Coordinates of C-alpha atoms and ligand atoms in Angstrom, one line a residue:
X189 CA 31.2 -14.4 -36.4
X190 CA 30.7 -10.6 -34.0
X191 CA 33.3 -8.9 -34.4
X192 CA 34.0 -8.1 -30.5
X193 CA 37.3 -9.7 -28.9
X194 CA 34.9 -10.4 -25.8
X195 CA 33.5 -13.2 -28.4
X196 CA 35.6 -16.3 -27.7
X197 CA 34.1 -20.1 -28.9
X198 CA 36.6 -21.9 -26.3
X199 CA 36.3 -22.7 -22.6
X200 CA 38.3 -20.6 -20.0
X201 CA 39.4 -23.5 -17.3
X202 CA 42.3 -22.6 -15.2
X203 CA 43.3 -19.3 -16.7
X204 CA 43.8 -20.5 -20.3
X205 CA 41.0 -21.2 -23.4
X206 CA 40.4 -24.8 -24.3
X207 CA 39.0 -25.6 -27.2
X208 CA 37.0 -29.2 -28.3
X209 CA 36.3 -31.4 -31.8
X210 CA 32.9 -31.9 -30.6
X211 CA 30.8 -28.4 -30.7
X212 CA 27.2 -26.8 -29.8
X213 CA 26.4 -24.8 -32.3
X214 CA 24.5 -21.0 -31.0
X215 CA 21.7 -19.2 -33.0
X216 CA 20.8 -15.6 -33.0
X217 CA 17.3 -16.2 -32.4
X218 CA 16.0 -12.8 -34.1
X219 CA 17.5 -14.0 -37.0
X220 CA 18.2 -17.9 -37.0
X221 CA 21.4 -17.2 -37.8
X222 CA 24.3 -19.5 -36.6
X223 CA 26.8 -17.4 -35.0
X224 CA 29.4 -19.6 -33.4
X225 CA 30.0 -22.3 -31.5
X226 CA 31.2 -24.0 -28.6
X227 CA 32.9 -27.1 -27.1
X228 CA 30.3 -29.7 -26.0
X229 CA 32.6 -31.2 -22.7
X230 CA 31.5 -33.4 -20.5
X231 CA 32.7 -34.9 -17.3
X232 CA 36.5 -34.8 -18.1
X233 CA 36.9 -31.4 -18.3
X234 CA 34.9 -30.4 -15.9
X235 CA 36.7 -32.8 -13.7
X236 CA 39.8 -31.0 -14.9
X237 CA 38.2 -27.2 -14.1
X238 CA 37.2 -28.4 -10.6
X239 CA 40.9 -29.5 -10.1
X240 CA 42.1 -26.1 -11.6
X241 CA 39.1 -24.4 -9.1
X242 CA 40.5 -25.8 -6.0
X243 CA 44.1 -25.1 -6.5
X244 CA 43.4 -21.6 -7.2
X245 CA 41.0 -22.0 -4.0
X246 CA 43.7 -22.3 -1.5
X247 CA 45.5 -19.3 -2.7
X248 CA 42.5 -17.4 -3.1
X249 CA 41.0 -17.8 0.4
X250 CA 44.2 -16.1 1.5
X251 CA 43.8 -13.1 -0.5
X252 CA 43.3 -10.2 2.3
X253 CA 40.1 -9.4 1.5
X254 CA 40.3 -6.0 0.6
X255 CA 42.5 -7.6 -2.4
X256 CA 39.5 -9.8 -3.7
X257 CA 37.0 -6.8 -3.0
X258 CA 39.6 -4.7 -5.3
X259 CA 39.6 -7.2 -8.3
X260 CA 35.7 -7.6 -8.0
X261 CA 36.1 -3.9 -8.6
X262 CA 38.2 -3.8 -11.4
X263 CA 35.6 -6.6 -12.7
X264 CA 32.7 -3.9 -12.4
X265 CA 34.7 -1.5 -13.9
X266 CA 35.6 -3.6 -16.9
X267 CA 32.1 -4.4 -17.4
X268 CA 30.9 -0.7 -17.4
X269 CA 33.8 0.3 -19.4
X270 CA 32.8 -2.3 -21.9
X271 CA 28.7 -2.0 -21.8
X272 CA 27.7 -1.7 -25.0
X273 CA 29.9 -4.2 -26.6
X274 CA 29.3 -6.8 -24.5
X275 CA 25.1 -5.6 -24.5
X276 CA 25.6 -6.4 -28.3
X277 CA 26.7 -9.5 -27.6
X278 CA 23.9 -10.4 -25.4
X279 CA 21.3 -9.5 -27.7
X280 CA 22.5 -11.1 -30.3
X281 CA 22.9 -14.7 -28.8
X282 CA 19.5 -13.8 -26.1
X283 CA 17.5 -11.5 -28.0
X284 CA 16.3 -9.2 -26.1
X285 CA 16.4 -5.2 -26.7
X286 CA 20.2 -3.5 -26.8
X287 CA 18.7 -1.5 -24.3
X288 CA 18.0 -4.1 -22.0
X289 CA 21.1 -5.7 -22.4
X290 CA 23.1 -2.7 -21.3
X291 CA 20.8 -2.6 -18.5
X292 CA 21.6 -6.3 -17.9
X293 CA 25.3 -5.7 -17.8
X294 CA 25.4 -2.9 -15.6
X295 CA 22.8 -5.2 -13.5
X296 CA 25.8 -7.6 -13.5
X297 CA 28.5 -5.2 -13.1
X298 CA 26.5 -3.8 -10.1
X299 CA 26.8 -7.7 -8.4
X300 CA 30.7 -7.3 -8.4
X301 CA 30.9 -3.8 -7.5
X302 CA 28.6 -5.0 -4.3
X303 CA 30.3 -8.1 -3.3
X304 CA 33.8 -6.7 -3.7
X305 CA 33.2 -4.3 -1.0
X306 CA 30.7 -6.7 1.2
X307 CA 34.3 -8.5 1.1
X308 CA 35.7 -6.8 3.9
X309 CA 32.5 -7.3 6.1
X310 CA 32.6 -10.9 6.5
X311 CA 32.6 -10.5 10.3
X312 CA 32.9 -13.2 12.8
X313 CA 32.0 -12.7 16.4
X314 CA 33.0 -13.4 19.9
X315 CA 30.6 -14.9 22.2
X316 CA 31.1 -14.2 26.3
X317 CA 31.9 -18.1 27.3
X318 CA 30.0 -19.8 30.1
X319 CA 33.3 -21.1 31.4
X320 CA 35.8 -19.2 33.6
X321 CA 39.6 -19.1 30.9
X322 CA 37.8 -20.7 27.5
X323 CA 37.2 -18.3 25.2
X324 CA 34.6 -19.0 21.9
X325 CA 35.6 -17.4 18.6
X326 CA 33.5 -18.0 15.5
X327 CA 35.5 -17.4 12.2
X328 CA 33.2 -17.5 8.8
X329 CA 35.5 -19.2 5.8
X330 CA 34.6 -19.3 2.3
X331 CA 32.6 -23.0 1.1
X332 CA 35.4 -24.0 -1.1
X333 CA 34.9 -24.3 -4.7
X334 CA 31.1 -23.6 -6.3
X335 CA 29.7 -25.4 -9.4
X336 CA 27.1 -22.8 -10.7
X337 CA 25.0 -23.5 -13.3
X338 CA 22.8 -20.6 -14.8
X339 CA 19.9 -20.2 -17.6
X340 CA 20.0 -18.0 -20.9
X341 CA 17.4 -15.2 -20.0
X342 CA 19.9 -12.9 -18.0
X343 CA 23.0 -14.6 -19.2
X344 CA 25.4 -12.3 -17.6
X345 CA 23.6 -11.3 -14.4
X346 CA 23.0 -14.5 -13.3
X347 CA 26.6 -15.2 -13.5
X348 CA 27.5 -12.3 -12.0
X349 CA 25.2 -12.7 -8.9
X350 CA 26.6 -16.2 -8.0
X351 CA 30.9 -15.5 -9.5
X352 CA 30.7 -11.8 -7.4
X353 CA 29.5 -13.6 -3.9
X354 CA 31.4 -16.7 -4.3
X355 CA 34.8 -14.5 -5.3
X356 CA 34.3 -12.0 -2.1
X357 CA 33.7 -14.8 0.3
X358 CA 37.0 -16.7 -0.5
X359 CA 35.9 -19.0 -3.2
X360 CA 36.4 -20.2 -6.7
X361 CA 34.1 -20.7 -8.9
X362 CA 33.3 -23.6 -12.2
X363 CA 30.6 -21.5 -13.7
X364 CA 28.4 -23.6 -16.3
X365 CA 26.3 -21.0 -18.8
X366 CA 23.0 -22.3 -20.8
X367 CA 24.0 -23.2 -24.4
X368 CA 22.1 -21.0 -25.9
X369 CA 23.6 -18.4 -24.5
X370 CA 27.6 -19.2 -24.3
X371 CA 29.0 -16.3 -25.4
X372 CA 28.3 -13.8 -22.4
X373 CA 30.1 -16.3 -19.8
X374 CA 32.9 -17.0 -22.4
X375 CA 33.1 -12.8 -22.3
X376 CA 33.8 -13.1 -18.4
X377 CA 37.0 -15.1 -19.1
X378 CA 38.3 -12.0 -21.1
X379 CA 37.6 -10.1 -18.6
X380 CA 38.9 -12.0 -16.0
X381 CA 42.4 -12.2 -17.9
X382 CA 42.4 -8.3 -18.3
X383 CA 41.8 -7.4 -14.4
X384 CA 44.0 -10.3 -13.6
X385 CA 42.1 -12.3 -11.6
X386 CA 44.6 -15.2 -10.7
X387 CA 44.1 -18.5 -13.1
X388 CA 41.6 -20.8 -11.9
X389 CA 39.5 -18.1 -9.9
X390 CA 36.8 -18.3 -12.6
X391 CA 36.4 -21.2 -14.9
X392 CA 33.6 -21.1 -17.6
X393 CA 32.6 -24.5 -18.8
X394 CA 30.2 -25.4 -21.9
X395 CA 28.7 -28.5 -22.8
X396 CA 26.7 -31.6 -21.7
X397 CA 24.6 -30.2 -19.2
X398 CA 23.7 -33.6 -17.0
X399 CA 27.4 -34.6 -17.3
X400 CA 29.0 -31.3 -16.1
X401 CA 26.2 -31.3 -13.4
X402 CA 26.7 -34.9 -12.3
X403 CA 30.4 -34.2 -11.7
X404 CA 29.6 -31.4 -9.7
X405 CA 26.8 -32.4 -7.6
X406 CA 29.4 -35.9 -7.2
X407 CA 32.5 -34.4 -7.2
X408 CA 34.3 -33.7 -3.7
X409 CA 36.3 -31.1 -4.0
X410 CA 33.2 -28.8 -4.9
X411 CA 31.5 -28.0 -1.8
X412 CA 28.4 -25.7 -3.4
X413 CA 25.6 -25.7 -5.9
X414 CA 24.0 -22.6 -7.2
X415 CA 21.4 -22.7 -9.8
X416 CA 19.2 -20.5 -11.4
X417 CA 16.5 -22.0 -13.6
X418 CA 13.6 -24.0 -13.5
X419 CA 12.3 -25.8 -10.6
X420 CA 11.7 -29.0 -11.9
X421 CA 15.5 -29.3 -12.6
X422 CA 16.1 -27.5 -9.1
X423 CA 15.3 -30.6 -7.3
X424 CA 17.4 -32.6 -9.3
X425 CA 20.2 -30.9 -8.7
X426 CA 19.3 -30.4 -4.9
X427 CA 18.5 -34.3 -4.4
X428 CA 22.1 -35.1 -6.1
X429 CA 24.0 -32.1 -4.1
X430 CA 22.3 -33.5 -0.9
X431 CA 23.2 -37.0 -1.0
X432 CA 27.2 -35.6 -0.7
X433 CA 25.7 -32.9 2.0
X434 CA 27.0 -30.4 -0.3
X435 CA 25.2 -27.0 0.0
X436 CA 22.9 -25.4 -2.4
X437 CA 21.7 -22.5 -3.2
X438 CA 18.3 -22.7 -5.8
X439 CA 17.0 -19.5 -7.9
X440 CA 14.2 -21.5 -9.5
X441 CA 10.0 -21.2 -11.1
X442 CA 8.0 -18.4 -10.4
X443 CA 4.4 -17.8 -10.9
X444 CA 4.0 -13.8 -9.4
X445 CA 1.1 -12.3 -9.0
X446 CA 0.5 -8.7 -9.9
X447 CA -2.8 -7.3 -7.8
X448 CA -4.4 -3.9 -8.6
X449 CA -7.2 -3.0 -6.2
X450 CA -9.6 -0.1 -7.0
X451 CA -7.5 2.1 -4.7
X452 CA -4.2 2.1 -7.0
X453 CA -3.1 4.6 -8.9
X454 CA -4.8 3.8 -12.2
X455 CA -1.7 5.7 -14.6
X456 CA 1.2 3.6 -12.3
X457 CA -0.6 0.3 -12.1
X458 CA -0.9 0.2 -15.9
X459 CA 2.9 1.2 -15.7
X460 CA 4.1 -1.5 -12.9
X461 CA 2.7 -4.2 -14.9
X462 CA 3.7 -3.3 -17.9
X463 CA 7.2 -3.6 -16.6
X464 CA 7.0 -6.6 -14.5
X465 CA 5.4 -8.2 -17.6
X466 CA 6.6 -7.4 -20.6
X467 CA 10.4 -6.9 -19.5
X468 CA 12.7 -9.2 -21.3
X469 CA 9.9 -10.4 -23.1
X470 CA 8.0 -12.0 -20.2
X471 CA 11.3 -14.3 -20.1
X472 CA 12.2 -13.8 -16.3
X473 CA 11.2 -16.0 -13.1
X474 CA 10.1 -12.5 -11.3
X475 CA 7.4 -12.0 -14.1
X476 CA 4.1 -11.3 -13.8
X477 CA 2.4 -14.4 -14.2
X478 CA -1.0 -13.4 -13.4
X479 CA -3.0 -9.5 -13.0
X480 CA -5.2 -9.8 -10.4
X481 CA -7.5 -6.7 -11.0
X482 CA -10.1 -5.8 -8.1
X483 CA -13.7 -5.3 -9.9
X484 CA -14.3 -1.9 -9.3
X485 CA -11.2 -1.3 -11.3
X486 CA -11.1 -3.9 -14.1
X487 CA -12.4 -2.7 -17.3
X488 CA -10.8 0.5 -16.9
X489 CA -7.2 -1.4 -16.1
X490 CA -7.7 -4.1 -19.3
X491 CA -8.3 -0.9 -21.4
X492 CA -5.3 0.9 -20.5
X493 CA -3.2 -1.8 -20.3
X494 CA -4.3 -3.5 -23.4
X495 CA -3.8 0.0 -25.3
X496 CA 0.2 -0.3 -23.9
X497 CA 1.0 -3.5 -24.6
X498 CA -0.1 -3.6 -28.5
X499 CA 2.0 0.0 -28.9
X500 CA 5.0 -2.6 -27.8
X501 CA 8.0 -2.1 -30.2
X502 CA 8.7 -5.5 -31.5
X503 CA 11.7 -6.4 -33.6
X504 CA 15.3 -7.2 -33.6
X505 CA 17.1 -6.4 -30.7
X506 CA 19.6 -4.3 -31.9
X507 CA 17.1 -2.3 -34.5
X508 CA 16.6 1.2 -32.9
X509 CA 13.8 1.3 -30.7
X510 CA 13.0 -2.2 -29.9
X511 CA 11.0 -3.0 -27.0
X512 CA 10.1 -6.4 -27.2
X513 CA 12.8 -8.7 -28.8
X514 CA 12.1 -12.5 -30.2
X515 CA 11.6 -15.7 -27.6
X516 CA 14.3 -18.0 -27.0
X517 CA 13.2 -20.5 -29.3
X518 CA 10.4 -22.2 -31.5
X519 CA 9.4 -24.1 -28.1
X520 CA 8.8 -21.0 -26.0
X521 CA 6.3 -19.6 -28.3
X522 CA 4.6 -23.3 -28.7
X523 CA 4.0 -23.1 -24.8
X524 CA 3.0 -19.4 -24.9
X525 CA 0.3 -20.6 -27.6
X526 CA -0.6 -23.6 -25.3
X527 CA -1.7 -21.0 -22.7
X528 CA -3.5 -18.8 -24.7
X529 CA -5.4 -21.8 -26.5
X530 CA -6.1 -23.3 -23.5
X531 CA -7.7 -20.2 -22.1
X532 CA -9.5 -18.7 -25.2
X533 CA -11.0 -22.6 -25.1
X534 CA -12.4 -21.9 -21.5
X535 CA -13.9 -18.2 -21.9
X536 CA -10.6 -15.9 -22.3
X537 CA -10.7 -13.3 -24.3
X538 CA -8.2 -11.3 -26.3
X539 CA -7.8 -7.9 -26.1
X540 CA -4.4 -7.4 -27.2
X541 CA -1.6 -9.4 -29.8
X542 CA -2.5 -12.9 -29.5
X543 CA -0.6 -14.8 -32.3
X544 CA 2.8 -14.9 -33.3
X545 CA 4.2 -11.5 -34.9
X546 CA 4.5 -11.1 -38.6
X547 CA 8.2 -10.7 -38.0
X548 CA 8.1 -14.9 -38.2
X549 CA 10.8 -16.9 -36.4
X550 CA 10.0 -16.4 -32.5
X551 CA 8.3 -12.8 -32.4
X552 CA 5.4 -13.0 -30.7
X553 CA 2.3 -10.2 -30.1
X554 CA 2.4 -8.7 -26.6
X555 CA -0.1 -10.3 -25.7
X556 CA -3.3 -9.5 -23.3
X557 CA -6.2 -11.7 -22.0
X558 CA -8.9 -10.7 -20.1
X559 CA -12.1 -13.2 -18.2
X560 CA -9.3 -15.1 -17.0
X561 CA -9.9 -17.9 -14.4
X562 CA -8.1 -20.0 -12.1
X563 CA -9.2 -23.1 -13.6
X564 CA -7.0 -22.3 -16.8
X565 CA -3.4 -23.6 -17.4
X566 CA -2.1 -19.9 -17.4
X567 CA -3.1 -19.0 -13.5
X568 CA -1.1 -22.3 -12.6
X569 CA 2.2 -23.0 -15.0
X570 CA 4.8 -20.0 -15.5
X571 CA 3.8 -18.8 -19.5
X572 CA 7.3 -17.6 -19.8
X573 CA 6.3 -15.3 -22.5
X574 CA 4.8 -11.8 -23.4
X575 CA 0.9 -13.4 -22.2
X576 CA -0.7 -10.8 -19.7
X577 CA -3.8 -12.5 -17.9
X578 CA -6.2 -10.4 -16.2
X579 CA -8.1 -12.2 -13.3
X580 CA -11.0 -10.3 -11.7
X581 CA -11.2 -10.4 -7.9
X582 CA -13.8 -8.6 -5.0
X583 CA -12.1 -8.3 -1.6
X584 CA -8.3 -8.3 -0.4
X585 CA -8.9 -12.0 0.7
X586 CA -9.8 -12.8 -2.2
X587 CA -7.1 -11.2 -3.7
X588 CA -4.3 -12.7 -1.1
X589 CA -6.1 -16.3 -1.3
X590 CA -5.8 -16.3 -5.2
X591 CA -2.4 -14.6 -5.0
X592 CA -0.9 -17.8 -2.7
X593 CA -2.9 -20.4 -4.5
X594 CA 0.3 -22.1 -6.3
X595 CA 3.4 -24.2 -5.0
X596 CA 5.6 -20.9 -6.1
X597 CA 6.6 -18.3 -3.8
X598 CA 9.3 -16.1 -5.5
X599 CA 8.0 -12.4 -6.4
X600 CA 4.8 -10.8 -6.2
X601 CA 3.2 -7.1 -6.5
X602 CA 1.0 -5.0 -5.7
X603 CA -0.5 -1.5 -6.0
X604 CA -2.5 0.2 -3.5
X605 CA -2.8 3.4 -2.1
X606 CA -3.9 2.5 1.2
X607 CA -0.9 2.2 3.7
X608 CA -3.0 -0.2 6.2
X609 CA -3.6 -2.7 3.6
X610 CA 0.0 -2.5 1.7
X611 CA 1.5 -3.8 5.4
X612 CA -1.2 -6.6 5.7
X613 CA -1.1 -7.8 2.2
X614 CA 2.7 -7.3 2.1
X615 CA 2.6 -9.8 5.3
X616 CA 0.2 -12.5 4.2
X617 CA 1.4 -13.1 0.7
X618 CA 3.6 -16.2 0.5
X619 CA 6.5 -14.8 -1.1
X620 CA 10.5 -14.3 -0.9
X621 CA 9.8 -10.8 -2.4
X622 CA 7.1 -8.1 -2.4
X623 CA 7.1 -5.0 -4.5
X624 CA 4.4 -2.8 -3.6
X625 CA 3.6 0.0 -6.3
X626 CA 6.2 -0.7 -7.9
X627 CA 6.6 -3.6 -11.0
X628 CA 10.4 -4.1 -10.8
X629 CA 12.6 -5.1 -7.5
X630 CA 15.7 -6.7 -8.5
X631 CA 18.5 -5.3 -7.5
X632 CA 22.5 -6.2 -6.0
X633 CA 21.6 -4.4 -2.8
X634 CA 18.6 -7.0 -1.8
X635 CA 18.4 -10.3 -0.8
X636 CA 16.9 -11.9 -3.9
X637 CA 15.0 -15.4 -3.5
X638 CA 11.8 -17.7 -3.2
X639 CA 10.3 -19.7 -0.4
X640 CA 7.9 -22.8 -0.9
X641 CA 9.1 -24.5 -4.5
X642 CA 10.8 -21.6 -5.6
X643 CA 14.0 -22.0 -4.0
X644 CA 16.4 -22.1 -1.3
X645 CA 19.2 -19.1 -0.3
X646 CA 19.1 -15.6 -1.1
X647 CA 21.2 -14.0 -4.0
X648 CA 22.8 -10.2 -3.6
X649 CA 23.0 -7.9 -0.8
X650 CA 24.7 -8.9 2.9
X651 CA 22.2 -11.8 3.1
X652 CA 23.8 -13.0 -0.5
X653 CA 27.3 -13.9 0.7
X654 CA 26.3 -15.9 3.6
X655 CA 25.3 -19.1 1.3
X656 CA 29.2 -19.2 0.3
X657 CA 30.1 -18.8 4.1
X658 CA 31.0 -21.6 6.6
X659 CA 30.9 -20.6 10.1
X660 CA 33.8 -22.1 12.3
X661 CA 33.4 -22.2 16.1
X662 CA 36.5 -22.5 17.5
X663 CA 37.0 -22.7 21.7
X664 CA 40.3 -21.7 23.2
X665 CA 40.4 -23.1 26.7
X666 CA 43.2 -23.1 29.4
X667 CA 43.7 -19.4 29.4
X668 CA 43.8 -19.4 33.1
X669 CA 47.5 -19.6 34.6
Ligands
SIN611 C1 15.5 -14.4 -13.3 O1 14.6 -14.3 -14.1 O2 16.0 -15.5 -13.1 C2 16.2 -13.2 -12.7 C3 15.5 -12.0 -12.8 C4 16.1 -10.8 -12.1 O3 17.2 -10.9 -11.6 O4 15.5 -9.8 -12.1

């Protein structure tokens, strides 16, 4: 049991808890510890929290919206007010660092603070009609009610990015949290009940994952999908959405590259991609997934950058100083040693970690590889983990053709110091997002999203709200006397 009243084992469906017979049981994973449980529901109830959704819905689209932008802001607030409780929480049912956590909530708090005031600038237009007394009017309205479905690395944020939008735009939500990580969705029913969102608004369900996304990829009343996760499941979910023309918004499988050429800034390269890899344990979508290091630069990068990732903290999230929590689970490390067998076996070499931590359970070694090639399993399928592979390259084309050679498009970096080649590698590389010098990009102020087989919509800033937006054309005619 955590001692926290933000920790609650029951569903939150139409302003009250529900609780079930049949459970999931949650682990800490630093620890293996069980530390709760929740209801396993299938169909029926979400049924019931779609219903509960879309009578909230028409109450809630009529809201002025400077009222839903104010409760978003109470929602930020409560957040912030409650950071480190609710970071506790989040470590101990995700696993990553305290510090991270907290970083993660105010991430998520950041989402509703956004959205709450983007809330009153959900403008329509007039446009000058081609006909003498008709005049055209477009209106925007708010989807309707939004089945979201989100995974356990950034088990408040992602929440937060899709509940925020969806709440400023006019709609309600059913908000469906990975069951690893329950307990920081079930937190945002608390939450909701002290800012007093109206009942219904927000509805967090637990359970059977392909039941509760059946009925809401079948269900009519729900007129969205939004999804985070992995691509594979993406489609899925997009084929089922599509075939009742709902709309869908899909966060899904990275595979970023990270290219240094011999221009960068050694000290800030080493720093970027430390960042970009090791955060949240190399657990995040935006990742680096592969170093691309120009020649002239390579042995002194691996060097460096070996030397910071073995001084990586590792331990229990909440111990002080922690920089590198435990993975998800015993299956996450088995594909992070898949990688690294698979490349040692084809001429990769370690330079840094490479085995599972002495800690046990699901530490692993931040871990570095250099001699890495395209043909290995690690420059194609996202590692997911703490593996850092360093791929040597000669010229920019080089660089950009080995940077675009996968089916992902969602982040990518790059560090230069050359201002003509950051605007033509910015523009040639095949991605939703481009950091350049930099090993981090995610924030609530920037359109956030993939192209290719990485996804569909954008998440945050103006561009964010639009996916929970219809647009309404309506033409007044007769106006002349
Ligand atoms: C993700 O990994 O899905 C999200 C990462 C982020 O928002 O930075």
């Amino acid at each position: 049991m955590i001692d926290s009243r933000f920790f609650r084992e029951d569903c939150y469906i139409n302003g009250l808890w529900v609780g079930g017979q049949d459970r999931i049981k949650v682990n800490n994973p630093a620890t293996g510890e069980v530390i709760g449980s929740v209801p396993k529901f299938g169909r029926k109830e979400t049924a019931a929290a779609i219903d509960a959704a879309q009578e909230a819905f028409l109450l809630w689209r009529e809201k002025p919206a400077v009222e839903r932008g104010e409760l978003c802001r109470r929602f930020y607030q409560a957040l912030m007010d409650n950071q480190k409780e609710l970071g506790r929480l989040l470590t101990i049912e995700m696993g990553k660092s305290l510090k991270e956590a907290m970083g993660e909530v105010a991430y998520a708090a950041n989402f509703f603070r956004w959205f709450g005031e983007e809330a009153r600038r959900i403008y329509g237009d007039v446009i000058p009609s081609p006909w003498a007394g008709k005049r055209i009017i477009v209106t925007k309205e708010p989807v309707g009610v939004v089945g979201s479905i989100t995974p356990w690395n950034f088990p408040t944020a992602m929440i937060a990015r899709k509940a925020a939008a969806a709440m400023s735009a006019g709609c309600t939500i059913v908000a469906k949290p990975a069951s690893q990580t329950p307990f920081s969705a079930t937190a945002y029913g608390v939450i909701a009940d002290d800012v007093g969102i109206p009942k219904g608004v927000i509805n967090i369900i637990t359970g059977k994952a392909g039941e509760i996304a059946d009925e809401m990829c079948e269900n009519p009343k729900v007129r969205k999908i939004t999804f985070t996760g992995s691509t594979e499941i993406g489609k899925q979910l997009a084929s089922k959405a599509m075939l009742h023309m709902k709309r869908v918004s899909m966060e899904l499988g990275g595979n970023a590259p990270v290219i240094i050429f011999d221009d960068a800034d050694l000290d800030r390269a080493v720093e970027g991609a430390m960042i970009s890899k090791y955060r949240n344990s190399g657990q995040t979508c935006v990742c680096a997934n592969r170093i691309l290091v120009q020649a002239g630069i390579y042995d002194r990068f691996a060097e460096k950058f070996a030397a910071a990732a073995a001084k990586l903290k590792v331990g229990d999230g909440l111990e002080d100083g922690t920089e590198q929590g435990p993975l998800i689970d015993d299956s996450a490390v088995t594909k992070v040693e898949q990688h690294i067998e698979d490349a040692t076996s084809k001429g990769a070499k370690v330079i840094a970690g490479g085995k599972r931590h002495a800690r046990g359970r699901s530490f692993f070694e931040p871990t570095v590889l250099r001699d890495v090639t395209p043909s290995m399993l690690i420059a194609r399928d996202e590692t997911f983990g703490p593996v850092a592979p360093l791929f040597k390259f000669e010229t920019e084309e080089e660089a950009i053709a080995m940077a675009n050679d996968t089916e992902y498009g969602l982040a990518s970096y790059f560090f230069t110091s050359d201002l003509g080649r950051a605007f033509r590698v910015m523009e040639k590389l095949e991605y939703g997002m481009v950091a350049i010098n930099e090993g981090i990009l995610s924030t609530e102020v920037a359109p956030f999203g993939g192209v290719k087989e990485s996804g569909l919509g954008r998440e945050g800033s103006k561009y964010g709200v639009e996916d929970y937006i219809n647009t309404k054309y309506a033409l007044f005619g007769g106006l002349t006397k």
